[in-house]
Amino acid sequence: MAEYKVPLKDMSFLLYEVFKADDMWQKLPKLAEQVDKDTAQAILQECAKIAEQELAPIARQGDEIGVSFSDGVVTTAPGYKEAFNTYAEGGWTALGGDVNYGGMGMPKMLTALHEEMLCSADISFALYPVLTAGAALSLAKHGSDELKERYLTRMYSGDWSASMCLTEAHAGSDLGIIRTKAIPQDDGSYSITGNKIFITGGEHDLTENIVHLVLAKLPDAPAGPRGISLFLVPKFNVNDDETLGEHNKVSCGSIEHKMGIHASATCVMNFDESQGYLIGELNKGLACMFTMMNFERIGVGIQGLGAAVRSYQNALEYAKDRLQGRALDSKVKGVKNPAQEADSIMVHGDVRRMLLNMKALNEGSRALSSYIAMQLDYATYGEGEEQQKGEALAALMTPVAKAFFTDIGFENTVTGQQVFGGHGFIREWGQEQLVRDARITQIYEGTNGIQAMDLLVRKVASSKGVLLKVFTDEVSAYIDDNQNEAGMAEFIAPLTEAVNDLTELTTELLTKSEANINELGASANDYLHVFGYTAMAYIWARMAQVSLTKQDSNGECGDNFYQSKLHTARYYFTRVLPRRISLIAAAKSGCDCMFDINDELF
Ligand SMILES: Cc1cc2nc3c(=O)[nH]c(=O)nc-3n(C[C@H](O)[C@H](O)[C@H](O)COP(=O)(O)OP(=O)(O)OC[C@H]3O[C@@H](n4cnc5c(N)ncnc54)[C@H](O)[C@@H]3O)c2cc1C
């Protein structure tokens, strides 16, 4: 496998040239105290060192040895504990945390790039701190001061980690039917009893305590999602002097043996009258959990991107070295590599197609992810209209980040494997691990099918298109402002068509759904991808615009960076964006062909 190199140049390009993050940070008073360009650059560079030097090297043995389980004890693969200690001692577990409890309060635009580095290095490792960061976010927003004082500081220090306990054997996508019970106790705590499955980081040896965020229902709670409450259940109770007390009645029953992410512990967790503490209000637990789930959904999208970036780096290095066949045009233009018995496979159109698909989709995903992170920063630190717009766009785009980035992320791991031919299928080169590791990203944290429903039904249809309009208005204003700019026509024209088609498709689906609601379920997946390719086109246009103005200089980024960007933008608009046309045709074809067929005829 090629050595992982963090794409720092691309990250700086996005932050400072495309999105002007440094201006934004200065403008928002709460962020201005915490971050400026120098701090951000130092953070990215140091994080890159950890990812490249500490985490990427352990991923292979993590996959081969994996986690082990014996008598309720989960042991992580060799090297993981040391790597986690190095990571925590470096302060990385505090990066995005609340400054009032020892966090560094860094903006999402930075922490998202940090997450990408972790995930390119090793998704399994990344899951431990990223889930902890999500749990801390939910606790910071909804927890009582007492719970925050007691738990947050130690989560940010990396002494304690966290898990997210939603899923039960009979309740995955449908959390409204969970059976875990919470009984109120005289001292104000709750007794939690139930079994959760598939809990990432539910038990392990990386930290001295594990803070479980558990969904449960009181006996008299309303049925369905409106009866769910959220509880904090520590593995070890915490004494008043903040030392660790007795082991709570929570245990790991077993771990799963699975297709990928072998170094991540996926646990069956048994809560047996465990002591738990309410987070937020009774019966409003799902909303509190959504603070964590939305964070993790974008995080899972970034996992897909992380694996895809690694796949591209490996495939590119391999393609440059691998000699097979001669270029098709050898007879006309002469042999390209006469000193060798064959040309590098880079001469073949199909290999160039695979590499450019990966490059265009990866750079587009990183840029769109940064754009979404920027909306989250406006939502958290902005004020007035700017803040409301940030919230609206973040809500609209969260399911897109999760599902679109992981679908194309998985596609890109498979494409990278294909570039290797048979050598991609065997273990030696590491490509097959990326495929196996990336596959789960399409499934957990709400399957991509559930994300598509979230986008089309909960976000677009429920708001009667208003949320979507926040996005399409921004794109239309961008088009109006830039359509006459020199060199931009080749990007603006297809972007205009794409955004008009998205609006038209939305109107058609919402209208049809008034007569038959199944129209939404049947077209949701296609719709999400149409949205994803269109949103990515908007971001590619913005990247192309910056690159056009700088193409004659090597600029801050150097290495013909801007020429490469422009070529890739052209590839995206001519070869990738047209995918939306077949998706639109499928989405418009109606739901009858799916529902007219009786179940017995399947
Ligand atoms: C390795 C791993 C780690 C995990 N980590 C965690 C964790 O840390 N915490 C946690 O709580 N859970 C975790 N999970 C659970 C994961 O989030 C669930 O598996 C996932 O949400 C899907 O639930 P399910 O498996 O029960 O599938 P189901 O809900 O049974 O879904 C089956 C199929 O039906 C579709 N479907 C279901 N309902 C609908 C609907 N309304 N509309 C359209 N399609 C629908 C789904 O998209 C899917 O294709 C993990 C799972 C795995 C495998």
XYZ file of C-alpha atoms and ligand atoms in Angstrom:
655
model
C 0.000 0.000 0.000
C 1.256 3.505 -0.799
C 2.212 5.579 2.218
C -0.698 7.772 3.213
C -0.050 11.456 2.493
C -2.573 13.922 3.885
C -3.743 16.215 1.037
C -2.816 19.340 2.981
C -2.595 21.540 -0.105
C -6.148 20.753 -1.088
C -7.332 21.352 2.461
C -5.688 24.804 2.572
C -7.079 25.622 -0.878
C -10.601 24.914 0.343
C -10.250 26.688 3.661
C -8.602 29.894 2.541
C -9.109 30.272 -1.204
C -12.545 28.814 -1.869
C -14.408 29.360 1.415
C -12.320 32.165 2.973
C -12.567 30.466 6.347
C -10.031 32.821 7.925
C -12.277 35.825 7.122
C -15.264 34.010 8.543
C -13.395 33.122 11.743
C -12.426 36.765 12.250
C -15.984 37.903 11.651
C -17.619 35.583 14.191
C -16.606 36.867 17.653
C -16.844 33.514 19.450
C -14.585 31.867 16.878
C -12.195 34.801 16.599
C -11.070 34.144 20.179
C -10.184 30.566 19.380
C -8.814 30.254 15.886
C -6.908 32.078 13.192
C -5.104 30.927 10.088
C -1.771 30.259 11.842
C -3.403 28.162 14.557
C -5.444 26.267 11.999
C -2.423 25.514 9.827
C -0.427 24.291 12.824
C -3.324 22.028 13.820
C -3.672 20.530 10.341
C 0.060 19.933 10.021
C 0.380 18.282 13.437
C -2.703 16.178 12.879
C -1.302 15.060 9.531
C 1.802 13.784 11.329
C -0.292 11.712 13.755
C -2.419 10.290 10.944
C 0.532 9.455 8.697
C 3.022 8.296 11.301
C 0.994 6.831 14.178
C -2.356 5.689 12.810
C -1.871 4.594 9.192
C 0.880 2.122 10.158
C -1.340 0.188 12.631
C -4.352 -0.218 10.337
C -3.119 -3.417 8.698
C -2.457 -5.288 11.929
C -5.724 -3.918 13.281
C -7.461 -5.597 10.357
C -5.546 -8.860 10.628
C -5.607 -9.302 14.407
C -8.732 -7.339 15.231
C -10.312 -7.029 18.669
C -10.642 -10.054 20.939
C -13.188 -10.975 23.587
C -12.854 -13.114 26.676
C -15.083 -13.174 29.791
C -16.563 -9.760 29.109
C -13.157 -8.177 28.486
C -12.470 -6.650 25.067
C -8.825 -6.244 24.047
C -7.925 -4.023 21.117
C -5.341 -4.990 18.501
C -1.621 -4.428 19.196
C -0.598 -0.797 18.904
C -4.060 0.681 19.412
C -3.675 1.535 23.088
C -0.322 3.231 22.486
C -1.701 5.109 19.474
C -4.756 6.205 21.442
C -2.555 7.456 24.301
C -0.398 9.439 21.879
C -3.521 10.841 20.276
C -5.106 11.826 23.617
C -1.861 13.241 25.049
C -1.608 15.432 21.954
C -4.942 17.011 22.937
C -6.755 15.736 19.838
C -9.681 14.357 21.852
C -10.480 17.954 22.880
C -10.274 19.520 19.424
C -13.927 20.435 18.830
C -14.934 20.393 22.517
C -16.696 23.021 24.636
C -14.094 25.505 25.918
C -15.885 25.763 29.287
C -14.992 22.153 30.062
C -11.506 21.863 28.657
C -12.326 21.610 24.976
C -10.458 23.590 22.312
C -13.605 24.852 20.577
C -12.211 24.511 17.065
C -14.648 25.078 14.197
C -16.205 22.186 12.317
C -14.377 23.282 9.150
C -11.177 22.191 10.876
C -12.439 19.180 12.791
C -14.019 17.766 9.625
C -10.615 17.789 7.909
C -9.075 16.241 11.009
C -11.701 13.469 10.840
C -10.877 12.836 7.183
C -7.227 12.323 8.089
C -8.136 9.838 10.844
C -10.451 7.923 8.538
C -7.991 7.739 5.661
C -5.447 6.393 8.134
C -7.781 3.906 9.836
C -11.579 4.052 10.150
C -11.473 1.538 13.009
C -9.265 3.780 15.127
C -11.216 6.915 14.195
C -14.459 5.459 15.517
C -13.301 5.545 19.159
C -12.569 9.306 19.384
C -15.194 10.395 16.859
C -18.038 8.687 18.744
C -16.739 10.213 21.956
C -16.731 13.674 20.368
C -20.344 13.184 19.227
C -21.478 12.022 22.667
C -19.713 14.998 24.266
C -21.516 17.329 21.854
C -24.894 15.955 22.904
C -23.970 16.112 26.588
C -22.667 19.676 26.257
C -25.891 20.785 24.582
C -28.495 18.894 26.617
C -26.861 17.703 29.851
C -27.276 19.263 33.292
C -24.382 21.349 34.633
C -23.654 18.579 37.139
C -23.337 15.913 34.422
C -21.221 18.216 32.275
C -18.872 19.031 35.174
C -18.472 15.378 35.999
C -18.059 13.826 32.564
C -17.124 16.300 29.847
C -13.671 17.242 31.080
C -12.575 13.613 31.256
C -14.022 12.863 27.831
C -12.119 15.787 26.328
C -8.915 14.727 28.098
C -9.202 11.282 26.492
C -9.280 9.526 29.890
C -12.813 8.373 29.139
C -14.491 7.466 25.870
C -18.154 7.099 24.914
C -20.580 4.903 23.044
C -23.962 5.423 21.411
C -26.507 2.770 22.455
C -29.568 2.879 20.198
C -29.921 -0.384 18.333
C -31.700 -3.452 19.737
C -32.111 -6.812 18.018
C -35.664 -5.994 16.901
C -35.180 -2.206 16.564
C -32.683 -0.736 14.081
C -34.078 1.886 11.715
C -37.266 1.984 13.792
C -36.114 3.264 17.174
C -39.711 3.931 18.236
C -40.065 0.264 19.207
C -37.054 -0.059 21.527
C -37.707 -2.072 24.721
C -34.924 -0.914 27.059
C -36.621 0.306 30.235
C -35.784 3.146 32.594
C -37.286 3.128 36.098
C -37.034 6.349 38.175
C -35.139 5.958 41.495
C -35.576 7.919 44.722
C -32.183 9.617 44.339
C -33.140 11.095 40.967
C -31.225 8.549 38.919
C -32.796 5.818 36.752
C -32.433 2.059 36.701
C -31.773 1.001 33.109
C -32.471 -2.543 31.902
C -32.224 -3.848 28.346
C -29.977 -5.253 25.639
C -28.345 -3.231 22.914
C -26.583 -4.756 19.917
C -23.941 -3.545 17.453
C -22.558 -0.954 19.885
C -19.319 0.524 18.537
C -16.742 0.954 21.291
C -19.210 -0.407 23.874
C -16.306 -2.121 25.621
C -12.526 -1.933 25.086
C -9.241 -1.355 26.865
C -8.317 2.080 25.479
C -9.749 4.208 28.290
C -10.338 3.785 32.016
C -14.061 4.533 31.806
C -16.713 4.394 29.062
C -19.703 6.734 29.042
C -22.693 5.108 27.351
C -25.477 7.280 25.952
C -28.496 4.985 26.059
C -31.989 5.334 24.615
C -34.675 3.861 26.885
C -38.346 4.288 27.777
C -40.102 4.856 31.067
C -42.892 2.323 31.727
C -45.636 4.937 31.248
C -44.000 6.640 28.252
C -46.055 7.296 25.098
C -45.646 4.660 22.377
C -43.236 5.293 19.507
C -40.441 7.857 19.158
C -42.221 10.371 21.425
C -41.688 8.085 24.413
C -37.913 7.802 24.144
C -35.578 9.319 26.748
C -31.796 9.588 26.761
C -29.616 8.433 29.673
C -25.966 8.597 30.527
C -24.800 5.251 31.887
C -21.127 5.109 32.930
C -19.210 1.834 32.906
C -17.782 2.841 36.296
C -19.778 5.081 38.570
C -18.020 8.309 39.473
C -17.566 9.306 43.130
C -18.205 12.826 44.404
C -14.452 13.419 44.547
C -14.383 12.455 40.820
C -12.496 9.204 41.408
C -13.874 6.061 39.795
C -16.298 4.123 41.988
C -17.833 0.669 41.617
C -18.484 -1.075 38.299
C -21.973 -0.203 37.108
C -24.229 -3.119 36.174
C -23.375 -2.911 32.499
C -21.464 -5.609 30.658
C -20.378 -6.693 27.221
C -21.969 -10.034 26.256
C -19.998 -10.618 23.064
C -18.446 -8.897 20.072
C -19.433 -9.265 16.427
C -17.258 -10.936 13.783
C -17.677 -8.833 10.717
C -16.748 -8.013 7.105
C -14.544 -4.997 7.884
C -13.408 -2.456 10.509
C -11.991 -5.425 12.438
C -10.153 -3.218 14.929
C -13.367 -1.507 16.003
C -15.165 -3.328 18.833
C -18.824 -3.931 17.875
C -20.441 -5.079 21.105
C -23.576 -6.622 22.532
C -24.186 -4.522 25.651
C -26.313 -5.723 28.546
C -27.785 -3.182 30.950
C -29.055 -4.915 34.058
C -30.547 -2.368 36.456
C -27.612 -0.098 35.612
C -27.539 3.309 37.215
C -28.284 5.981 34.631
C -28.799 9.733 34.557
C -31.295 11.595 32.420
C -29.938 13.855 29.670
C -32.382 16.579 28.623
C -36.104 16.164 29.244
C -38.071 12.958 29.659
C -39.523 11.659 26.370
C -37.423 14.125 24.369
C -34.451 11.791 24.185
C -34.504 11.262 20.456
C -34.037 14.985 19.832
C -31.041 15.021 22.223
C -29.637 11.922 20.555
C -30.040 13.596 17.180
C -27.420 16.136 18.217
C -25.003 13.223 18.355
C -26.515 11.358 15.398
C -26.309 14.351 13.048
C -22.680 14.864 14.061
C -21.955 11.175 13.461
C -23.860 11.136 10.163
C -21.555 13.756 8.714
C -18.684 11.875 10.370
C -19.708 8.637 8.647
C -19.876 10.494 5.331
C -16.308 11.584 6.002
C -15.390 7.952 6.703
C -16.504 7.109 3.156
C -14.398 9.969 1.823
C -11.411 8.952 3.967
C -11.357 5.402 2.603
C -11.832 6.682 -0.953
C -8.898 9.104 -0.654
C -6.636 6.278 0.457
C -7.908 4.108 -2.381
C -7.077 6.822 -4.919
C -3.598 7.423 -3.551
C -2.801 3.697 -3.712
C -4.324 3.224 -7.153
C -2.492 6.213 -8.626
C 0.886 5.037 -7.371
C 0.203 1.532 -8.648
C -1.036 2.720 -12.050
C 2.128 4.748 -12.624
C 4.321 1.687 -11.980
C 2.296 -1.092 -13.530
C 3.358 -1.930 -17.107
C 0.740 -3.664 -19.258
C 0.001 -3.333 -22.959
C 0.678 -0.476 -25.311
C -1.279 2.725 -25.740
C -4.018 2.475 -28.383
C -2.455 5.305 -30.371
C 1.065 3.781 -30.420
C 0.870 3.038 -34.139
C -0.018 6.647 -34.926
C 2.041 8.506 -32.382
C 4.819 6.049 -31.664
C 5.465 3.841 -28.635
C 5.398 5.845 -25.413
C 7.778 3.745 -23.380
C 10.113 1.990 -25.861
C 12.698 1.148 -23.196
C 10.222 -1.247 -21.552
C 8.248 -4.191 -22.901
C 4.960 -2.425 -22.069
C 3.567 1.005 -21.222
C 2.340 2.071 -17.812
C -1.385 1.398 -17.475
C -1.834 5.182 -17.154
C -1.895 5.266 -20.998
C -5.198 3.388 -21.144
C -8.395 5.404 -21.389
C -10.252 3.107 -19.048
C -7.612 3.441 -16.323
C -7.632 7.230 -16.728
C -11.434 7.120 -16.427
C -11.202 5.204 -13.162
C -8.550 7.490 -11.695
C -10.335 10.664 -12.740
C -13.685 9.430 -11.415
C -12.011 8.896 -8.053
C -10.153 12.194 -8.132
C -13.185 14.268 -9.169
C -15.507 12.629 -6.642
C -12.999 12.713 -3.774
C -12.039 16.350 -4.244
C -15.703 17.208 -4.768
C -16.693 15.358 -1.569
C -13.988 17.052 0.476
C -15.124 20.431 -0.836
C -18.816 19.724 -0.225
C -17.985 18.388 3.231
C -16.116 21.635 3.985
C -19.096 23.634 2.716
C -21.448 21.706 5.038
C -19.001 22.156 7.922
C -19.056 25.892 7.224
C -22.861 25.891 7.507
C -22.560 24.115 10.857
C -20.106 26.774 12.029
C -22.532 29.524 11.021
C -25.311 27.619 12.799
C -23.217 27.350 15.985
C -21.377 30.666 16.056
C -23.326 32.975 13.732
C -26.215 35.304 14.471
C -29.518 36.322 12.899
C -30.190 35.388 9.278
C -26.711 33.994 8.760
C -27.221 31.592 11.658
C -30.684 30.528 10.482
C -29.419 29.896 6.978
C -26.532 27.829 8.345
C -28.976 25.723 10.355
C -31.267 25.216 7.367
C -28.475 24.179 5.007
C -26.853 21.900 7.594
C -30.191 20.163 8.216
C -30.829 19.766 4.492
C -27.350 18.502 3.703
C -26.672 16.133 6.611
C -28.406 13.114 4.999
C -26.680 13.979 1.709
C -23.267 14.012 3.394
C -23.942 10.673 5.034
C -25.400 8.786 2.070
C -23.831 10.457 -0.968
C -20.272 10.510 0.383
C -20.491 6.892 1.525
C -22.052 5.623 -1.709
C -19.389 7.290 -3.811
C -16.780 6.489 -1.169
C -17.559 2.786 -1.500
C -17.667 3.140 -5.297
C -14.204 4.674 -5.173
C -12.739 1.930 -2.992
C -14.039 -0.609 -5.519
C -12.739 1.482 -8.426
C -9.332 1.705 -6.760
C -9.368 -2.060 -6.327
C -10.212 -2.414 -10.032
C -7.170 -0.349 -11.016
C -5.050 -3.026 -9.329
C -6.624 -5.838 -11.374
C -6.150 -9.176 -9.581
C -3.663 -7.557 -7.221
C -6.542 -5.560 -5.774
C -8.370 -8.717 -4.772
C -5.531 -10.294 -2.809
C -4.547 -9.031 0.623
C -0.975 -7.956 -0.168
C -1.762 -4.464 -1.471
C -4.358 -3.457 1.098
C -7.023 -2.445 -1.438
C -9.462 -5.140 -0.382
C -9.330 -3.922 3.237
C -10.476 -0.480 2.096
C -13.437 -2.032 0.274
C -14.392 -4.080 3.345
C -13.912 -1.165 5.744
C -15.863 1.306 3.609
C -18.890 -0.957 3.141
C -20.314 -0.439 6.633
C -20.456 3.321 6.118
C -23.466 2.853 3.819
C -25.251 0.880 6.528
C -24.689 2.230 10.027
C -25.807 5.519 11.542
C -29.062 5.156 9.611
C -28.849 3.191 6.352
C -28.486 5.191 3.169
C -32.083 4.281 2.369
C -33.151 5.957 5.613
C -31.005 9.018 4.764
C -32.730 9.312 1.388
C -36.119 9.251 3.116
C -34.866 11.828 5.611
C -33.884 14.157 2.760
C -36.943 13.818 0.567
C -39.692 13.236 3.139
C -38.556 14.948 6.371
C -36.523 17.791 4.925
C -37.832 18.595 1.428
C -41.490 17.486 1.439
C -42.270 18.399 5.068
C -40.987 21.931 4.514
C -42.950 22.064 1.211
C -39.702 22.718 -0.605
C -38.730 25.718 1.565
C -35.516 24.105 2.873
C -34.468 23.143 -0.628
C -35.092 26.692 -1.798
C -32.532 28.009 0.694
C -29.972 26.010 -1.264
C -31.263 26.604 -4.802
C -31.564 30.353 -4.126
C -27.900 30.451 -3.121
C -26.879 28.585 -6.265
C -29.076 30.782 -8.483
C -27.550 33.930 -6.973
C -24.084 32.507 -7.611
C -25.036 31.789 -11.243
C -26.421 35.323 -11.723
C -23.282 36.859 -10.262
C -20.812 34.809 -12.273
C -22.365 33.822 -15.575
C -20.542 36.464 -17.543
C -17.195 35.903 -15.928
C -14.460 34.971 -18.379
C -13.923 31.244 -18.656
C -16.868 30.281 -16.453
C -19.437 29.477 -19.172
C -18.419 25.808 -19.402
C -19.206 25.400 -15.706
C -22.117 27.791 -15.256
C -24.198 26.397 -18.147
C -24.357 22.787 -16.881
C -24.756 23.997 -13.293
C -27.769 26.090 -14.339
C -29.313 23.107 -16.090
C -28.661 20.855 -13.085
C -30.195 23.193 -10.526
C -33.235 23.878 -12.740
C -33.749 20.146 -13.219
C -33.478 19.558 -9.464
C -36.162 22.167 -8.816
C -38.401 20.708 -11.498
C -37.907 17.150 -10.231
C -38.764 18.263 -6.696
C -41.976 19.954 -7.836
C -43.002 16.909 -9.852
C -42.353 14.457 -7.006
C -44.107 16.585 -4.391
C -47.119 17.023 -6.669
C -47.313 13.313 -7.482
C -46.943 12.424 -3.811
C -50.189 14.258 -3.001
C -52.021 11.535 -4.927
C -49.719 8.688 -3.874
C -47.221 9.079 -1.035
C -45.324 5.992 -2.227
C -43.879 8.196 -4.973
C -41.500 9.615 -2.359
C -40.235 6.290 -1.006
C -39.771 4.933 -4.508
C -37.706 7.871 -5.754
C -35.856 8.929 -2.570
C -32.562 7.197 -3.324
C -32.385 8.555 -6.883
C -33.396 11.992 -5.617
C -30.644 12.069 -3.007
C -28.056 11.293 -5.668
C -29.433 13.926 -8.067
C -29.157 16.391 -5.198
C -25.622 15.217 -4.363
C -24.293 15.543 -7.927
C -25.929 18.971 -8.280
C -24.574 20.279 -4.972
C -21.153 18.961 -5.917
C -21.400 20.779 -9.281
C -21.971 24.053 -7.412
C -18.875 23.482 -5.312
C -16.829 22.363 -8.336
C -17.840 25.595 -10.122
C -16.561 27.601 -7.160
C -13.283 25.658 -7.132
C -12.921 26.120 -10.892
C -13.539 29.855 -10.526
C -10.703 30.276 -8.027
C -8.440 28.085 -10.149
C -9.150 30.063 -13.324
C -7.893 33.243 -11.709
C -4.718 31.527 -10.556
C -3.986 29.062 -13.320
C -1.025 31.028 -14.639
C 0.714 31.060 -11.293
C 1.720 28.185 -9.137
C 0.458 30.330 -6.288
C 0.383 29.423 -2.635
C -0.335 25.811 -3.452
C 2.301 25.297 -6.156
C 2.825 22.119 -8.218
C 0.457 23.141 -11.026
C -2.263 22.672 -8.467
C -4.710 25.019 -10.191
C -4.265 23.443 -13.620
C -4.967 20.070 -12.069
C -8.089 21.485 -10.400
C -9.354 22.926 -13.670
C -8.840 19.666 -15.550
C -10.626 17.782 -12.804
C -13.489 20.314 -12.754
C -13.909 19.828 -16.511
C -13.925 16.069 -16.028
C -16.570 16.400 -13.310
C -18.875 18.528 -15.460
C -18.497 16.503 -18.640
C -18.165 12.922 -17.367
C -19.668 12.733 -13.864
C -22.480 15.280 -13.614
C -24.430 13.644 -16.501
C -25.078 10.684 -14.174
C -27.922 12.797 -12.792
C -29.841 12.482 -16.082
C -30.501 8.758 -15.747
C -31.242 9.207 -12.040
C -33.848 11.872 -12.868
C -35.449 9.572 -15.455
C -35.655 6.778 -12.864
C -37.031 9.102 -10.159
C -39.704 10.409 -12.517
C -40.752 6.978 -13.738
C -43.193 6.628 -10.869
C -43.761 4.056 -8.170
C -46.289 1.801 -9.892
C -43.648 -0.533 -11.324
C -42.540 -1.190 -7.722
C -45.906 -1.513 -6.046
C -47.989 -3.199 -8.784
C -46.073 -6.425 -8.338
C -47.511 -8.641 -5.570
C -45.124 -9.802 -2.868
C -45.648 -13.432 -4.007
C -44.355 -12.517 -7.471
C -40.946 -11.375 -6.233
C -20.434 -2.546 12.557
C -21.659 -1.881 13.062
C -21.541 -0.866 14.013
C -22.681 -0.254 14.527
N -22.557 0.695 15.520
C -23.670 1.107 16.176
C -23.578 1.913 17.354
O -22.486 2.306 17.768
N -24.717 2.233 18.004
C -25.945 1.813 17.582
O -26.939 2.105 18.236
N -26.075 1.071 16.449
C -24.974 0.701 15.748
N -25.087 -0.074 14.623
C -26.408 -0.414 14.131
C -26.752 0.278 12.818
O -26.923 1.645 13.022
C -28.001 -0.421 12.251
O -27.582 -1.699 11.812
C -28.640 0.358 11.119
O -29.166 1.569 11.587
C -29.755 -0.425 10.417
O -30.589 -1.081 11.310
P -30.876 -2.648 11.100
O -29.570 -3.319 10.962
O -31.764 -3.112 12.181
O -31.623 -2.747 9.710
P -33.198 -2.584 9.472
O -33.699 -1.386 10.166
O -33.862 -3.872 9.765
O -33.244 -2.303 7.911
C -33.216 -3.353 6.929
C -33.399 -2.719 5.541
O -34.697 -2.095 5.477
C -34.559 -0.727 5.117
N -35.562 0.050 5.851
C -35.938 -0.079 7.136
N -36.874 0.822 7.447
C -37.086 1.570 6.353
C -37.923 2.685 6.041
N -38.728 3.228 6.943
N -37.872 3.185 4.791
C -37.055 2.668 3.855
N -36.242 1.615 4.086
C -36.250 1.075 5.327
C -33.138 -0.338 5.503
O -32.660 0.750 4.738
C -32.385 -1.629 5.240
O -32.018 -1.690 3.882
C -23.948 -0.654 14.061
C -24.068 -1.662 13.088
C -22.953 -2.279 12.610
C -23.114 -3.396 11.605
